């Protein structure tokens, strides 16, 4: 699942005021949707690359399979699907 996550978990009111989601909103949506992976995009410029760990920590108990998208990042859905299938097979 790809979901915008403009704000961090601590700025829920700001997110609501501007019509955006927080990283927690995105994680909760992914959890409810039973997604295999969450790619959070449209992260506010206030968060620097070194803040990625903070964002991931805020939702690790809600939805740990999180990728923070960066500008011009590419994601291979086929590769991820193969890895997920292998993971499922190893749990059988």
CSV table of N, CA and C in Angstrom, one decimal:
chain,number,residue,atom,x,y,z
A,1,UNK,N,0.8,-1.2,0.0
A,1,UNK,CA,0.0,0.0,0.0
A,1,UNK,C,0.9,1.2,0.0
A,2,UNK,N,0.5,2.2,-0.8
A,2,UNK,CA,1.2,3.5,-0.8
A,2,UNK,C,0.2,4.5,-0.2
A,3,UNK,N,0.7,5.2,0.8
A,3,UNK,CA,-0.2,6.2,1.5
A,3,UNK,C,0.6,7.4,1.9
A,4,UNK,N,0.0,8.6,1.7
A,4,UNK,CA,0.7,9.8,2.1
A,4,UNK,C,0.8,9.9,3.6
A,5,UNK,N,1.9,10.4,4.1
A,5,UNK,CA,2.1,10.6,5.5
A,5,UNK,C,2.9,11.8,5.8
A,6,UNK,N,2.3,12.9,5.5
A,6,UNK,CA,3.0,14.2,5.5
A,6,UNK,C,3.5,14.6,6.9
A,7,UNK,N,2.8,14.2,8.0
A,7,UNK,CA,3.2,14.6,9.3
A,7,UNK,C,3.6,13.4,10.2
A,8,UNK,N,4.3,13.7,11.3
A,8,UNK,CA,4.6,12.6,12.2
A,8,UNK,C,3.4,12.4,13.2
A,9,UNK,N,3.6,11.4,14.0
A,9,UNK,CA,2.5,11.0,14.9
A,9,UNK,C,2.1,12.1,15.9
A,10,UNK,N,3.1,13.0,16.2
A,10,UNK,CA,2.8,14.0,17.2
A,10,UNK,C,2.1,15.3,16.7
A,11,UNK,N,1.8,15.3,15.4
A,11,UNK,CA,1.2,16.5,14.8
A,11,UNK,C,-0.1,16.2,14.2
A,12,UNK,N,-0.9,15.4,14.9
A,12,UNK,CA,-2.2,15.0,14.4
A,12,UNK,C,-3.1,16.2,14.1
A,13,UNK,N,-3.2,17.1,15.0
A,13,UNK,CA,-4.1,18.3,14.7
A,13,UNK,C,-3.6,19.1,13.5
A,14,UNK,N,-2.3,19.3,13.3
A,14,UNK,CA,-1.8,20.0,12.2
A,14,UNK,C,-2.2,19.2,10.9
A,15,UNK,N,-2.0,17.9,10.9
A,15,UNK,CA,-2.4,17.1,9.8
A,15,UNK,C,-3.9,17.3,9.4
A,16,UNK,N,-4.7,17.2,10.4
A,16,UNK,CA,-6.2,17.4,10.2
A,16,UNK,C,-6.5,18.8,9.7
A,17,UNK,N,-5.9,19.8,10.2
A,17,UNK,CA,-6.1,21.2,9.8
A,17,UNK,C,-5.8,21.4,8.3
A,18,UNK,N,-4.8,20.7,7.8
A,18,UNK,CA,-4.3,20.8,6.4
A,18,UNK,C,-4.8,19.7,5.5
A,19,UNK,N,-5.6,18.8,6.0
A,19,UNK,CA,-6.1,17.7,5.2
A,19,UNK,C,-5.1,16.7,4.8
A,20,UNK,N,-4.2,16.4,5.7
A,20,UNK,CA,-3.1,15.4,5.4
A,20,UNK,C,-3.2,14.3,6.5
A,21,UNK,N,-2.4,13.3,6.2
A,21,UNK,CA,-2.3,12.1,7.2
A,21,UNK,C,-1.0,12.2,7.9
A,22,UNK,N,-1.0,11.5,9.1
A,22,UNK,CA,0.2,11.3,9.8
A,22,UNK,C,0.8,10.0,9.5
A,23,UNK,N,2.0,9.7,9.9
A,23,UNK,CA,2.6,8.4,9.7
A,23,UNK,C,1.8,7.3,10.4
A,24,UNK,N,1.2,7.7,11.6
A,24,UNK,CA,0.3,6.8,12.3
A,24,UNK,C,-1.0,6.5,11.6
A,25,UNK,N,-1.6,7.5,10.9
A,25,UNK,CA,-2.8,7.3,10.1
A,25,UNK,C,-2.5,6.3,9.0
A,26,UNK,N,-1.3,6.5,8.3
A,26,UNK,CA,-0.9,5.6,7.2
A,26,UNK,C,-0.7,4.2,7.8
A,27,UNK,N,-0.1,4.0,8.9
A,27,UNK,CA,0.2,2.7,9.4
A,27,UNK,C,-1.1,2.0,9.9
A,28,UNK,N,-2.0,2.7,10.5
A,28,UNK,CA,-3.3,2.2,10.9
A,28,UNK,C,-4.1,1.8,9.7
A,29,UNK,N,-4.1,2.5,8.6
A,29,UNK,CA,-4.8,2.2,7.4
A,29,UNK,C,-4.2,0.9,6.8
A,30,UNK,N,-2.9,0.8,6.7
A,30,UNK,CA,-2.2,-0.4,6.2
A,30,UNK,C,-2.6,-1.6,7.0
A,31,UNK,N,-2.6,-1.4,8.3
A,31,UNK,CA,-3.0,-2.5,9.2
A,31,UNK,C,-4.4,-3.0,9.0
A,32,UNK,N,-5.3,-2.1,8.9
A,32,UNK,CA,-6.7,-2.4,8.7
A,32,UNK,C,-6.9,-3.1,7.3
A,33,UNK,N,-6.1,-2.7,6.3
A,33,UNK,CA,-6.2,-3.2,5.0
A,33,UNK,C,-5.5,-4.6,4.9
A,34,UNK,N,-4.8,-5.0,5.9
A,34,UNK,CA,-4.0,-6.2,5.9
A,34,UNK,C,-3.0,-6.2,4.8
A,35,UNK,N,-2.4,-5.0,4.6
A,35,UNK,CA,-1.4,-4.8,3.6
A,35,UNK,C,-0.1,-5.6,3.9
A,36,UNK,N,0.7,-6.0,2.9
A,36,UNK,CA,2.0,-6.6,3.2
A,36,UNK,C,3.1,-5.6,3.5
A,37,UNK,N,2.9,-4.4,2.9
A,37,UNK,CA,4.0,-3.4,3.0
A,37,UNK,C,3.3,-2.1,2.9
A,38,UNK,N,3.9,-1.1,3.6
A,38,UNK,CA,3.4,0.3,3.5
A,38,UNK,C,4.6,1.1,3.0
A,39,UNK,N,4.3,1.8,1.9
A,39,UNK,CA,5.2,2.8,1.4
A,39,UNK,C,4.6,4.2,1.7
A,40,UNK,N,5.2,4.9,2.6
A,40,UNK,CA,4.8,6.2,3.1
A,40,UNK,C,5.4,7.3,2.2
A,41,UNK,N,4.6,8.1,1.5
A,41,UNK,CA,5.1,9.1,0.7
A,41,UNK,C,4.6,10.5,1.1
A,42,UNK,N,5.0,11.5,0.4
A,42,UNK,CA,4.6,12.9,0.6
A,42,UNK,C,4.9,13.3,2.0
A,43,UNK,N,6.1,12.9,2.5
A,43,UNK,CA,6.6,13.3,3.8
A,43,UNK,C,7.0,14.8,3.8
A,44,UNK,N,6.6,15.5,4.8
A,44,UNK,CA,6.9,16.9,4.9
A,44,UNK,C,8.4,17.2,4.8
A,45,UNK,N,8.8,18.3,4.2
A,45,UNK,CA,10.2,18.7,4.0
A,45,UNK,C,10.8,19.0,5.4
A,46,UNK,N,9.9,19.2,6.4
A,46,UNK,CA,10.5,19.4,7.8
A,46,UNK,C,11.3,18.2,8.3
A,47,UNK,N,11.0,17.1,7.7
A,47,UNK,CA,11.7,15.8,8.1
A,47,UNK,C,12.9,15.6,7.2
A,48,UNK,N,14.0,15.5,7.8
A,48,UNK,CA,15.3,15.2,7.1
A,48,UNK,C,15.5,13.7,6.9
A,49,UNK,N,16.3,13.3,6.0
A,49,UNK,CA,16.6,11.9,5.9
A,49,UNK,C,16.9,11.2,7.2
A,50,UNK,N,17.6,11.9,8.1
A,50,UNK,CA,18.0,11.3,9.4
A,50,UNK,C,16.8,11.1,10.3
A,51,UNK,N,15.7,11.8,10.0
A,51,UNK,CA,14.4,11.6,10.8
A,51,UNK,C,13.6,10.4,10.5
A,52,UNK,N,14.0,9.7,9.4
A,52,UNK,CA,13.3,8.5,9.0
A,52,UNK,C,13.2,7.4,10.1
A,53,UNK,N,14.3,7.3,10.9
A,53,UNK,CA,14.3,6.3,12.0
A,53,UNK,C,13.2,6.7,13.0
A,54,UNK,N,13.0,8.0,13.3
A,54,UNK,CA,12.0,8.5,14.2
A,54,UNK,C,10.6,8.1,13.7
A,55,UNK,N,10.4,8.4,12.4
A,55,UNK,CA,9.1,8.1,11.9
A,55,UNK,C,8.8,6.6,11.9
A,56,UNK,N,9.8,5.8,11.6
A,56,UNK,CA,9.6,4.3,11.7
A,56,UNK,C,9.3,3.9,13.1
A,57,UNK,N,10.0,4.4,14.0
A,57,UNK,CA,9.8,4.1,15.4
A,57,UNK,C,8.4,4.4,15.9
A,58,UNK,N,7.9,5.5,15.4
A,58,UNK,CA,6.5,5.9,15.9
A,58,UNK,C,5.5,4.9,15.5
A,59,UNK,N,5.7,4.1,14.5
A,59,UNK,CA,4.7,3.1,14.0
A,59,UNK,C,5.1,1.7,14.1
A,60,UNK,N,6.3,1.4,14.6
A,60,UNK,CA,6.8,0.0,14.6
A,60,UNK,C,5.8,-1.0,15.2
A,61,UNK,N,5.0,-0.6,16.2
A,61,UNK,CA,4.1,-1.5,16.9
A,61,UNK,C,2.8,-1.6,16.1
A,62,UNK,N,2.5,-0.6,15.3
A,62,UNK,CA,1.3,-0.7,14.5
A,62,UNK,C,1.5,-1.4,13.2
A,63,UNK,N,2.5,-1.0,12.4
A,63,UNK,CA,2.8,-1.6,11.1
A,63,UNK,C,4.3,-1.5,10.8
A,64,UNK,N,5.0,-2.5,11.2
A,64,UNK,CA,6.5,-2.5,11.1
A,64,UNK,C,7.1,-2.6,9.6
A,65,UNK,N,6.3,-3.1,8.7
A,65,UNK,CA,6.8,-3.2,7.3
A,65,UNK,C,6.6,-1.9,6.6
A,66,UNK,N,7.5,-1.0,6.8
A,66,UNK,CA,7.3,0.4,6.3
A,66,UNK,C,8.6,0.8,5.5
A,67,UNK,N,8.3,1.4,4.4
A,67,UNK,CA,9.3,2.0,3.6
A,67,UNK,C,9.0,3.5,3.5
A,68,UNK,N,9.9,4.4,3.7
A,68,UNK,CA,9.7,5.8,3.6
A,68,UNK,C,10.2,6.2,2.1
A,69,UNK,N,9.3,6.6,1.3
A,69,UNK,CA,9.6,7.0,-0.1
A,69,UNK,C,10.4,8.3,-0.1
A,70,UNK,N,11.3,8.3,-1.0
A,70,UNK,CA,12.1,9.5,-1.3
A,70,UNK,C,11.9,9.9,-2.7
A,71,UNK,N,12.1,11.2,-3.0
A,71,UNK,CA,12.0,11.6,-4.4
A,71,UNK,C,12.8,10.8,-5.4
A,72,UNK,N,12.2,10.4,-6.5
A,72,UNK,CA,12.8,9.6,-7.5
A,72,UNK,C,13.1,8.2,-7.1
A,73,UNK,N,12.6,7.7,-6.0
A,73,UNK,CA,12.9,6.4,-5.5
A,73,UNK,C,12.1,5.4,-6.4
A,74,UNK,N,12.6,4.3,-6.7
A,74,UNK,CA,11.9,3.2,-7.5
A,74,UNK,C,11.7,2.0,-6.6
A,75,UNK,N,10.6,1.4,-6.8
A,75,UNK,CA,10.3,0.2,-6.0
A,75,UNK,C,9.9,-0.9,-7.0
A,76,UNK,N,10.5,-2.1,-6.8
A,76,UNK,CA,10.2,-3.3,-7.6
A,76,UNK,C,9.2,-4.1,-7.0
A,77,UNK,N,7.9,-3.9,-7.4
A,77,UNK,CA,6.8,-4.7,-6.8
A,77,UNK,C,7.0,-6.2,-7.0
A,78,UNK,N,7.5,-6.6,-8.2
A,78,UNK,CA,7.7,-8.0,-8.5
A,78,UNK,C,8.7,-8.6,-7.5
A,79,UNK,N,9.8,-7.9,-7.3
A,79,UNK,CA,10.8,-8.4,-6.4
A,79,UNK,C,10.2,-8.6,-5.0
A,80,UNK,N,9.4,-7.6,-4.5
A,80,UNK,CA,8.8,-7.6,-3.2
A,80,UNK,C,7.8,-8.8,-3.1
A,81,UNK,N,7.0,-9.0,-4.2
A,81,UNK,CA,6.1,-10.0,-4.2
A,81,UNK,C,6.8,-11.4,-4.0
A,82,UNK,N,7.9,-11.6,-4.8
A,82,UNK,CA,8.6,-12.8,-4.7
A,82,UNK,C,9.2,-13.0,-3.3
A,83,UNK,N,9.7,-12.0,-2.7
A,83,UNK,CA,10.2,-12.1,-1.3
A,83,UNK,C,9.1,-12.4,-0.3
A,84,UNK,N,7.9,-11.8,-0.5
A,84,UNK,CA,6.8,-12.1,0.4
A,84,UNK,C,6.3,-13.5,0.2
A,85,UNK,N,6.3,-14.0,-1.0
A,85,UNK,CA,5.9,-15.4,-1.2
A,85,UNK,C,6.8,-16.4,-0.5
A,86,UNK,N,8.1,-16.1,-0.6
A,86,UNK,CA,9.2,-17.0,0.0
A,86,UNK,C,9.0,-16.9,1.5
A,87,UNK,N,8.7,-15.8,2.1
A,87,UNK,CA,8.5,-15.6,3.5
A,87,UNK,C,7.3,-16.5,3.9
A,88,UNK,N,6.2,-16.4,3.2
A,88,UNK,CA,5.0,-17.2,3.5
A,88,UNK,C,5.3,-18.7,3.4
A,89,UNK,N,6.1,-19.1,2.4
A,89,UNK,CA,6.4,-20.5,2.3
A,89,UNK,C,7.3,-21.0,3.4
A,90,UNK,N,8.1,-20.2,3.9
A,90,UNK,CA,9.0,-20.6,5.0
A,90,UNK,C,8.3,-20.8,6.3
A,91,UNK,N,7.1,-20.2,6.4
A,91,UNK,CA,6.3,-20.3,7.6
A,91,UNK,C,5.3,-21.5,7.6
A,92,UNK,N,5.3,-22.2,6.5
A,92,UNK,CA,4.4,-23.4,6.4
A,92,UNK,C,4.9,-24.6,7.0
